[in-house]
Short mmCIF file of C-alpha atoms in Angstrom, two decimals:
data_model
loop_
_atom_site.label_atom_id
_atom_site.label_comp_id
_atom_site.label_asym_id
_atom_site.label_seq_id
_atom_site.Cartn_x
_atom_site.Cartn_y
_atom_site.Cartn_z
CA MET A 1 225.90 102.34 -129.90
CA ASN A 2 225.59 104.80 -132.79
CA ASN A 3 224.14 108.21 -131.92
CA LYS A 4 221.42 109.85 -133.99
CA ASN A 5 223.72 112.09 -136.04
CA ASN A 6 225.99 109.18 -136.90
CA LEU A 7 222.98 107.07 -137.94
CA ILE A 8 221.66 109.86 -140.16
CA ASP A 9 225.06 110.29 -141.80
CA LEU A 10 225.30 106.56 -142.45
CA ASP A 11 221.72 106.58 -143.74
CA LYS A 12 222.55 109.28 -146.29
CA LYS A 13 225.71 107.51 -147.40
CA HIS A 14 224.52 103.93 -147.73
CA PHE A 15 220.70 103.54 -147.62
CA ILE A 16 218.62 104.15 -150.76
CA HIS A 17 215.10 104.44 -149.36
CA PRO A 18 212.09 102.89 -151.09
CA THR A 19 209.38 105.25 -152.34
CA SER A 20 211.18 108.28 -150.92
CA PRO A 21 212.53 111.59 -152.27
CA ILE A 22 216.25 110.87 -152.66
CA LYS A 23 217.29 114.53 -152.80
CA GLN A 24 215.32 115.36 -149.65
CA GLN A 25 216.91 112.46 -147.82
CA GLN A 26 220.35 113.74 -148.71
CA GLU A 27 219.59 117.35 -147.80
CA GLN A 28 217.49 116.86 -144.66
CA GLY A 29 218.30 113.35 -143.48
CA ALA A 30 215.83 110.74 -142.31
CA LYS A 31 212.49 112.14 -141.16
CA SER A 32 212.65 109.91 -138.09
CA VAL A 33 214.92 107.09 -136.99
CA ILE A 34 212.54 104.64 -135.32
CA ALA A 35 213.96 102.60 -132.45
CA GLU A 36 211.09 100.57 -130.98
CA GLY A 37 207.36 99.95 -131.00
CA GLU A 38 204.62 98.88 -128.63
CA GLY A 39 200.96 98.47 -129.54
CA ILE A 40 199.90 101.39 -131.74
CA TYR A 41 202.98 103.42 -130.80
CA LEU A 42 206.46 103.90 -132.24
CA LYS A 43 209.39 105.61 -130.53
CA ASP A 44 212.36 107.22 -132.26
CA VAL A 45 215.97 107.35 -131.14
CA ASP A 46 215.31 110.70 -129.43
CA GLY A 47 212.60 109.09 -127.30
CA LYS A 48 209.70 110.85 -129.04
CA THR A 49 206.56 108.71 -129.20
CA PHE A 50 204.33 108.57 -132.29
CA ILE A 51 200.95 107.02 -132.96
CA ASP A 52 201.42 104.71 -135.94
CA ALA A 53 198.16 105.67 -137.63
CA ILE A 54 198.99 103.86 -140.87
CA SER A 55 200.28 100.58 -139.33
CA SER A 56 203.65 101.47 -140.91
CA LEU A 57 202.64 100.28 -144.41
CA TRP A 58 199.04 99.19 -143.78
CA ASN A 59 200.40 95.95 -142.37
CA VAL A 60 201.05 95.87 -138.59
CA ASN A 61 197.56 94.54 -137.88
CA VAL A 62 198.24 93.09 -134.41
CA GLY A 63 200.34 96.05 -133.30
CA HIS A 64 204.01 96.46 -132.49
CA GLY A 65 206.04 94.59 -129.90
CA ARG A 66 204.13 91.28 -129.92
CA LYS A 67 206.54 88.94 -128.21
CA GLU A 68 204.37 85.95 -129.16
CA LEU A 69 205.47 86.43 -132.77
CA ALA A 70 209.13 86.72 -131.78
CA TYR A 71 208.82 83.51 -129.76
CA ALA A 72 207.11 81.74 -132.69
CA ALA A 73 210.00 82.72 -134.95
CA GLN A 74 212.59 81.70 -132.35
CA GLU A 75 210.98 78.32 -131.79
CA GLN A 76 210.76 77.58 -135.51
CA MET A 77 214.29 78.80 -136.21
CA SER A 78 215.59 76.55 -133.45
CA LYS A 79 214.08 73.54 -135.22
CA LEU A 80 214.11 74.44 -138.90
CA ALA A 81 214.87 78.03 -139.90
CA PHE A 82 214.66 77.36 -143.62
CA SER A 83 214.07 74.52 -146.01
CA SER A 84 213.27 74.73 -149.69
CA ALA A 85 209.82 73.86 -151.03
CA PHE A 86 211.16 73.31 -154.56
CA SER A 87 211.01 69.88 -156.24
CA THR A 88 208.02 68.85 -154.04
CA PHE A 89 209.95 69.10 -150.75
CA SER A 90 207.70 70.28 -147.94
CA HIS A 91 207.55 71.06 -144.23
CA GLU A 92 204.94 71.33 -141.51
CA PRO A 93 204.60 75.14 -141.07
CA ALA A 94 203.83 75.79 -144.75
CA ILE A 95 201.41 72.87 -144.91
CA LEU A 96 199.53 74.03 -141.81
CA LEU A 97 199.48 77.66 -142.95
CA ALA A 98 198.08 76.70 -146.35
CA GLU A 99 195.38 74.71 -144.56
CA LYS A 100 194.59 77.65 -142.26
CA ILE A 101 194.35 80.16 -145.10
CA ALA A 102 192.05 77.80 -147.00
CA GLU A 103 189.89 77.58 -143.86
CA ILE A 104 189.45 81.35 -143.48
CA ALA A 105 189.38 82.30 -147.17
CA PRO A 106 186.03 82.74 -148.95
CA ASP A 107 184.16 79.72 -150.31
CA ASP A 108 186.20 77.47 -152.61
CA LEU A 109 189.57 79.24 -152.43
CA ASN A 110 191.53 76.29 -151.08
CA ALA A 111 195.00 76.06 -152.65
CA VAL A 112 197.87 78.42 -151.84
CA PHE A 113 201.07 79.44 -153.62
CA PHE A 114 203.43 81.28 -151.26
CA THR A 115 205.60 84.31 -152.03
CA SER A 116 207.67 86.84 -150.09
CA GLY A 117 205.27 89.79 -150.39
CA GLY A 118 202.51 91.59 -152.25
CA SER A 119 204.35 92.47 -155.47
CA GLU A 120 205.47 88.86 -155.89
CA SER A 121 201.94 87.68 -155.08
CA ASN A 122 200.39 89.70 -157.88
CA ASP A 123 203.11 88.76 -160.35
CA SER A 124 202.48 85.12 -159.42
CA ALA A 125 198.73 85.51 -159.93
CA PHE A 126 199.34 86.84 -163.46
CA LYS A 127 201.63 83.93 -164.30
CA LEU A 128 199.26 81.35 -162.84
CA ALA A 129 196.33 82.85 -164.72
CA HIS A 130 198.24 82.81 -168.00
CA HIS A 131 199.36 79.23 -167.38
CA TYR A 132 195.77 78.25 -166.55
CA TRP A 133 194.47 79.60 -169.86
CA LYS A 134 197.24 77.85 -171.81
CA LEU A 135 196.30 74.57 -170.15
CA LYS A 136 192.68 75.27 -171.09
CA GLY A 137 193.68 75.67 -174.74
CA GLU A 138 193.19 79.47 -174.84
CA PRO A 139 196.74 80.86 -175.00
CA LYS A 140 195.57 84.15 -176.51
CA ARG A 141 194.16 85.12 -173.10
CA HIS A 142 197.27 86.97 -171.98
CA LYS A 143 195.95 90.47 -171.16
CA PHE A 144 194.96 91.84 -167.77
CA ILE A 145 192.55 94.61 -166.91
CA ALA A 146 193.39 96.71 -163.86
CA ARG A 147 192.04 100.05 -162.67
CA LYS A 148 193.26 103.62 -162.57
CA LYS A 149 194.45 104.69 -159.09
CA ALA A 150 195.20 101.03 -158.29
CA TYR A 151 198.37 99.93 -156.55
CA HIS A 152 199.45 96.33 -157.09
CA GLY A 153 203.18 96.43 -156.39
CA VAL A 154 206.49 97.29 -157.99
CA ALA A 155 207.77 94.04 -159.49
CA ALA A 156 207.86 93.98 -163.31
CA ALA A 157 204.30 92.83 -163.97
CA SER A 158 202.71 94.32 -160.85
CA THR A 159 204.18 97.73 -161.71
CA ASN A 160 202.39 97.57 -165.04
CA ALA A 161 199.17 96.55 -163.32
CA THR A 162 199.47 99.53 -160.98
CA GLY A 163 197.22 102.34 -162.15
CA ILE A 164 199.40 105.13 -160.77
CA SER A 165 201.47 106.36 -163.70
CA GLU A 166 204.41 107.60 -161.61
CA PHE A 167 205.34 104.03 -160.68
CA ARG A 168 205.19 102.83 -164.29
CA GLU A 169 207.18 105.78 -165.63
CA MET A 170 210.01 105.46 -163.10
CA GLY A 171 211.15 101.99 -164.21
CA GLY A 172 210.29 102.24 -167.90
CA LEU A 173 209.54 98.50 -168.05
CA HIS A 174 206.32 98.84 -170.01
CA VAL A 175 204.43 95.62 -170.68
CA SER A 176 201.62 95.75 -173.25
CA ASN A 177 199.60 93.03 -171.51
CA PHE A 178 198.06 95.49 -169.05
CA VAL A 179 195.25 97.99 -169.66
CA HIS A 180 193.52 100.29 -167.20
CA VAL A 181 189.87 101.20 -166.73
CA GLU A 182 187.99 103.71 -164.60
CA THR A 183 187.63 103.17 -160.88
CA PRO A 184 184.39 104.03 -159.04
CA TYR A 185 185.70 107.27 -157.57
CA GLU A 186 183.43 110.23 -158.26
CA ILE A 187 181.62 108.20 -160.93
CA SER A 188 178.74 105.73 -160.66
CA THR A 189 178.84 101.94 -160.66
CA SER A 190 177.26 101.86 -164.11
CA GLU A 191 179.92 104.19 -165.52
CA ALA A 192 182.76 102.23 -163.92
CA VAL A 193 181.42 98.87 -165.11
CA ALA A 194 180.77 100.28 -168.59
CA SER A 195 184.45 101.26 -168.68
CA ILE A 196 185.39 97.60 -168.08
CA ARG A 197 182.95 96.32 -170.71
CA ASP A 198 184.21 98.81 -173.26
CA MET A 199 187.80 97.73 -172.63
CA ILE A 200 186.91 94.04 -172.96
CA GLU A 201 185.18 94.67 -176.29
CA ARG A 202 188.01 96.92 -177.52
CA GLU A 203 190.75 94.42 -176.70
CA GLY A 204 188.70 91.34 -177.59
CA PRO A 205 187.19 89.06 -174.93
CA GLU A 206 189.21 86.13 -176.21
CA THR A 207 192.43 87.96 -175.24
CA ILE A 208 191.52 88.84 -171.64
CA ALA A 209 192.90 86.54 -168.94
CA ALA A 210 191.69 88.35 -165.82
CA PHE A 211 190.39 91.48 -164.17
CA LEU A 212 192.32 92.62 -161.08
CA ALA A 213 191.05 94.86 -158.27
CA GLU A 214 191.67 95.83 -154.66
CA PRO A 215 188.42 95.61 -152.66
CA VAL A 216 189.37 99.05 -151.30
CA GLN A 217 192.05 100.96 -153.16
CA GLY A 218 194.62 101.75 -150.49
CA ALA A 219 197.48 103.77 -151.95
CA GLY A 220 194.99 105.31 -154.37
CA GLY A 221 193.34 107.12 -151.48
CA VAL A 222 191.23 104.56 -149.56
CA ILE A 223 188.63 104.44 -152.31
CA ILE A 224 185.63 102.41 -151.13
CA PRO A 225 183.42 101.22 -154.00
CA PRO A 226 179.64 101.64 -154.17
CA ARG A 227 177.50 98.89 -152.69
CA ASP A 228 176.69 97.16 -156.00
CA TYR A 229 180.00 97.60 -157.83
CA PHE A 230 181.67 94.27 -157.20
CA GLN A 231 178.51 92.26 -157.80
CA GLU A 232 178.32 93.86 -161.23
CA VAL A 233 182.01 93.23 -161.86
CA ARG A 234 181.60 89.57 -160.94
CA LYS A 235 178.66 89.24 -163.37
CA LEU A 236 180.68 90.87 -166.12
CA CYS A 237 183.66 88.56 -165.58
CA ASP A 238 181.34 85.54 -165.67
CA GLU A 239 179.65 86.83 -168.82
CA TYR A 240 182.95 86.99 -170.71
CA GLY A 241 184.61 84.01 -169.00
CA ILE A 242 187.29 86.21 -167.44
CA LEU A 243 189.02 85.39 -164.15
CA PHE A 244 188.55 87.82 -161.26
CA ILE A 245 191.66 88.38 -159.13
CA ALA A 246 191.17 90.14 -155.79
CA ASP A 247 194.22 91.97 -154.46
CA GLU A 248 193.69 91.62 -150.68
CA VAL A 249 197.26 92.61 -149.82
CA ILE A 250 196.06 95.61 -147.78
CA THR A 251 192.47 94.56 -147.10
CA GLY A 252 193.13 91.04 -145.82
CA PHE A 253 193.27 89.69 -142.27
CA GLY A 254 190.73 91.93 -140.58
CA ARG A 255 191.69 95.33 -141.91
CA THR A 256 188.20 96.19 -143.24
CA GLY A 257 186.15 94.62 -140.46
CA LYS A 258 185.94 91.30 -142.32
CA MET A 259 188.66 88.70 -142.57
CA PHE A 260 188.93 89.62 -146.28
CA GLY A 261 187.63 92.76 -147.91
CA LEU A 262 185.48 91.27 -150.67
CA GLU A 263 183.32 89.60 -148.03
CA HIS A 264 181.59 92.98 -147.57
CA TRP A 265 180.03 92.51 -151.01
CA GLN A 266 179.40 88.74 -150.84
CA VAL A 267 181.60 88.21 -153.88
CA THR A 268 184.11 85.40 -154.32
CA PRO A 269 187.06 85.90 -156.69
CA ASP A 270 188.78 83.18 -158.71
CA MET A 271 192.13 84.12 -157.21
CA MET A 272 193.05 86.15 -154.15
CA THR A 273 196.46 87.64 -153.41
CA PHE A 274 197.60 88.44 -149.88
CA ALA A 275 200.63 89.65 -147.88
CA LYS A 276 201.09 92.42 -145.26
CA GLY A 277 198.58 91.49 -142.52
CA VAL A 278 199.24 87.75 -142.81
CA THR A 279 202.28 88.26 -140.55
CA SER A 280 201.51 91.84 -139.45
CA GLY A 281 204.81 92.78 -141.05
CA TYR A 282 206.90 90.86 -138.54
CA ILE A 283 208.45 88.84 -141.35
CA PRO A 284 207.98 88.99 -145.15
CA LEU A 285 205.33 86.63 -146.55
CA GLY A 286 202.65 86.68 -149.22
CA GLY A 287 200.75 84.38 -151.48
CA VAL A 288 198.03 83.57 -153.98
CA VAL A 289 194.96 81.50 -153.16
CA VAL A 290 193.23 79.87 -156.14
CA SER A 291 189.79 78.37 -156.54
CA ASP A 292 189.14 74.63 -156.62
CA SER A 293 188.28 74.83 -160.32
CA ILE A 294 191.59 76.49 -161.19
CA HIS A 295 193.52 74.10 -158.97
CA GLN A 296 191.79 71.17 -160.64
CA VAL A 297 192.89 72.31 -164.09
CA LEU A 298 196.46 72.80 -162.87
CA LYS A 299 196.51 69.30 -161.37
CA GLU A 300 194.86 67.49 -164.27
CA ARG A 301 196.44 69.20 -167.27
CA SER A 302 199.93 70.22 -166.14
CA THR A 303 202.91 68.27 -167.40
CA GLY A 304 206.45 68.64 -166.17
CA THR A 305 207.60 71.39 -163.80
CA LEU A 306 205.76 74.58 -162.84
CA PHE A 307 208.57 76.98 -163.73
CA HIS A 308 207.73 79.62 -161.20
CA GLY A 309 208.82 79.96 -157.59
CA PHE A 310 210.83 82.07 -155.16
CA THR A 311 213.62 81.00 -152.85
CA TYR A 312 211.42 81.87 -149.88
CA SER A 313 208.12 80.45 -151.14
CA GLY A 314 206.71 78.69 -148.09
CA HIS A 315 209.51 79.89 -145.79
CA PRO A 316 209.05 77.81 -142.61
CA THR A 317 209.85 80.60 -140.13
CA ALA A 318 207.56 83.05 -141.95
CA ALA A 319 204.80 80.43 -142.01
CA ALA A 320 205.15 79.81 -138.27
CA VAL A 321 204.89 83.55 -137.57
CA ALA A 322 201.84 83.81 -139.83
CA LEU A 323 200.09 80.98 -138.00
CA LYS A 324 200.66 82.67 -134.64
CA ASN A 325 199.60 86.04 -136.10
CA ILE A 326 196.30 84.64 -137.39
CA GLU A 327 195.76 82.98 -134.01
CA ILE A 328 196.13 86.39 -132.34
CA ILE A 329 193.69 87.99 -134.78
CA GLU A 330 191.12 85.31 -134.04
CA ASN A 331 191.65 84.96 -130.27
CA GLU A 332 191.63 88.71 -129.63
CA GLN A 333 188.65 89.25 -131.96
CA LEU A 334 190.51 91.90 -133.90
CA VAL A 335 188.17 91.62 -136.90
CA GLN A 336 185.28 92.54 -134.61
CA ASN A 337 187.34 95.35 -133.05
CA SER A 338 188.01 96.70 -136.52
CA GLN A 339 184.25 96.85 -137.09
CA ALA A 340 183.63 98.62 -133.79
CA MET A 341 186.45 101.15 -134.08
CA CYS A 342 185.35 101.93 -137.65
CA LYS A 343 182.26 103.63 -136.21
CA VAL A 344 184.28 105.65 -133.72
CA LEU A 345 186.75 106.76 -136.39
CA LEU A 346 184.02 107.75 -138.83
CA LYS A 347 182.16 109.73 -136.15
CA GLY A 348 185.38 111.63 -135.41
CA PHE A 349 186.02 112.33 -139.09
CA GLN A 350 182.46 113.59 -139.55
CA LYS A 351 182.88 115.99 -136.62
CA ILE A 352 186.04 117.37 -138.23
CA LYS A 353 184.15 117.82 -141.49
CA GLU A 354 181.43 119.77 -139.65
CA ASP A 355 183.99 121.99 -137.90
CA ILE A 356 186.50 122.77 -140.65
CA ASP A 357 185.51 124.14 -144.03
CA ILE A 358 188.39 122.66 -146.05
CA VAL A 359 187.40 119.07 -145.29
CA GLY A 360 185.53 117.26 -148.05
CA ASP A 361 184.57 113.61 -148.18
CA VAL A 362 185.39 111.43 -145.16
CA ARG A 363 185.05 107.65 -145.20
CA THR A 364 185.93 104.46 -143.35
CA LEU A 365 185.62 100.72 -143.83
CA GLY A 366 186.91 98.86 -140.83
CA LEU A 367 190.20 100.45 -139.88
CA LEU A 368 190.81 101.94 -143.30
CA GLY A 369 189.91 105.61 -143.43
CA ALA A 370 190.39 108.77 -145.46
CA VAL A 371 189.85 112.50 -145.08
CA GLU A 372 189.90 114.68 -148.19
CA ILE A 373 191.16 118.26 -148.09
CA VAL A 374 189.34 120.53 -150.58
CA LYS A 375 189.15 124.22 -151.34
CA ASN A 376 185.36 124.14 -151.59
CA PRO A 377 183.41 121.21 -150.07
CA GLU A 378 180.24 122.26 -151.91
CA THR A 379 181.77 122.00 -155.38
CA ASN A 380 184.64 119.62 -154.48
CA GLU A 381 187.08 122.16 -155.94
CA ARG A 382 190.63 121.17 -155.05
CA PHE A 383 193.59 123.26 -154.03
CA SER A 384 196.28 123.71 -156.66
CA SER A 385 199.20 121.31 -156.52
CA GLU A 386 201.49 124.16 -155.42
CA VAL A 387 199.57 124.46 -152.13
CA ASN A 388 200.51 120.90 -151.01
CA ALA A 389 197.58 120.82 -148.60
CA ALA A 390 197.68 117.13 -147.69
CA PRO A 391 201.49 116.95 -147.25
CA LYS A 392 201.23 120.00 -144.99
CA VAL A 393 198.67 118.15 -142.85
CA ILE A 394 200.99 115.12 -142.73
CA ASP A 395 203.83 117.35 -141.49
CA ALA A 396 201.55 118.99 -138.90
CA LEU A 397 200.48 115.56 -137.70
CA HIS A 398 204.09 114.43 -137.46
CA GLU A 399 204.81 117.41 -135.22
CA ARG A 400 201.88 116.25 -133.06
CA GLY A 401 203.20 112.70 -132.87
CA VAL A 402 201.06 110.98 -135.51
CA ILE A 403 202.43 109.08 -138.50
CA CYS A 404 200.15 108.60 -141.51
CA ARG A 405 200.36 109.25 -145.24
CA SER A 406 198.84 111.39 -147.97
CA VAL A 407 197.78 110.85 -151.57
CA THR A 408 198.25 113.81 -153.91
CA PHE A 409 198.40 112.42 -157.43
CA GLY A 410 195.54 113.12 -159.81
CA GLY A 411 194.78 116.46 -158.18
CA THR A 412 193.65 114.93 -154.89
CA ASP A 413 194.59 115.81 -151.33
CA ILE A 414 193.74 112.74 -149.26
CA ILE A 415 194.93 111.83 -145.76
CA CYS A 416 194.92 108.05 -145.27
CA PHE A 417 194.59 106.12 -142.01
CA ALA A 418 195.02 102.45 -141.13
CA PRO A 419 195.96 102.07 -137.45
CA PRO A 420 196.66 98.66 -135.88
CA LEU A 421 193.56 96.56 -135.28
CA THR A 422 194.33 96.53 -131.56
CA ILE A 423 193.46 100.22 -131.22
CA ASN A 424 190.86 101.23 -128.61
CA GLU A 425 188.27 104.00 -128.51
CA ALA A 426 190.38 106.42 -126.48
CA GLN A 427 193.28 106.00 -128.90
CA VAL A 428 191.03 106.57 -131.92
CA ASN A 429 189.71 109.75 -130.33
CA ASP A 430 193.30 110.85 -129.65
CA ILE A 431 194.12 110.51 -133.37
CA VAL A 432 190.97 112.45 -134.28
CA GLU A 433 191.81 115.27 -131.86
CA ARG A 434 195.35 115.63 -133.20
CA LEU A 435 194.03 115.52 -136.78
CA HIS A 436 191.52 118.27 -135.99
CA ASP A 437 194.33 120.47 -134.66
CA ALA A 438 196.62 119.72 -137.60
CA ILE A 439 194.01 120.54 -140.25
CA THR A 440 193.05 123.72 -138.39
CA GLU A 441 196.68 124.85 -138.39
CA VAL A 442 197.08 124.10 -142.12
CA ARG A 443 193.82 125.86 -142.96
CA GLU A 444 195.03 129.03 -141.27
CA ALA A 445 198.30 128.84 -143.18
CA ILE A 446 196.91 128.24 -146.68
CA LEU A 447 193.91 130.56 -146.50
CA VAL A 448 195.78 133.69 -145.35
#
């Protein structure tokens, strides 16, 4: 077996890490080399245990080490590990998973196109929307409205939909079909909706295919919209005949205390993308669910082949794991647990805000949460970027055995949380206690 130093050397030499500082990796090595996981915990090769307070990448909803999912994969692989779904071939796991997702999805979202993950799901939604409008005789509807601070993936189209400029600038693959409007963060619903209306009028309603939004912006800083925002967005889309695509990649499968995030606002999109929590990260899988009306147009007006698909669309082993994962979510009432633990987490965050004078807004929706670090909570004045307040808290948490992530772009210092939905009250309180200590330490360091 390789020892830690050998693994780190090999890591530096051969492994280009996603969304990571390459120079830091080369100079300092991997931050941790994770060896195993159980429940909400991860353990590295040195035997140190961490609380996975971000579910790795917002996705390990049922927790680590679920042997039921390993057995589901083993059983399916023993029968049929892979079979293509191209050219109308099919297989039982994908059929049953599509049926199950239609059952739990909102209202009339009943037809599913499978992908390998969230970026592919959003790219697929854009292509399906464009194809839909061509079939409807409106080919000029080829533009998409997304929001600033949004994260929709890093494939070609989804990168352009992402409202975080750093992702778009890295690849340089700029696509003119995407425009960005204000998000309801520190502005009102009316201002945010007016931003959408202004963009529609500026670009021309006849050119807009769809509006795309995460119910809660995850990578943007766990931005929870005002109560009436999505109702107004839905009205606006209907007014202009624009499709509404909900990106539920992070918010789906119980994360927010509902099976899907938009259910909090009693709004049904025309398309819904998903990934992450559908398999709790145990195997890559994603997809797009479309409404009956869209599916009907595709069935009635399409001719020839739908020239879009991935090798692993409807992967039988991934579908089998997803079915077992959803069964666990339902049988263990993890959606309800997400609701209950939301209250415990928020209470803990509010106590930290009361105790420490560099804590600004705190918020939760289900087991999505955020704590903002500010220089002055009264005025919301932020620390300068040179201070690196949030990254310092992340490092202090890591020393205390907690893994989570920060958001620092746009002048913000936000600590984000998304622990597995299996977490209990004692474990939530443990996270809160360690967070309290970490922020206290950072405060003393930056206010000297």
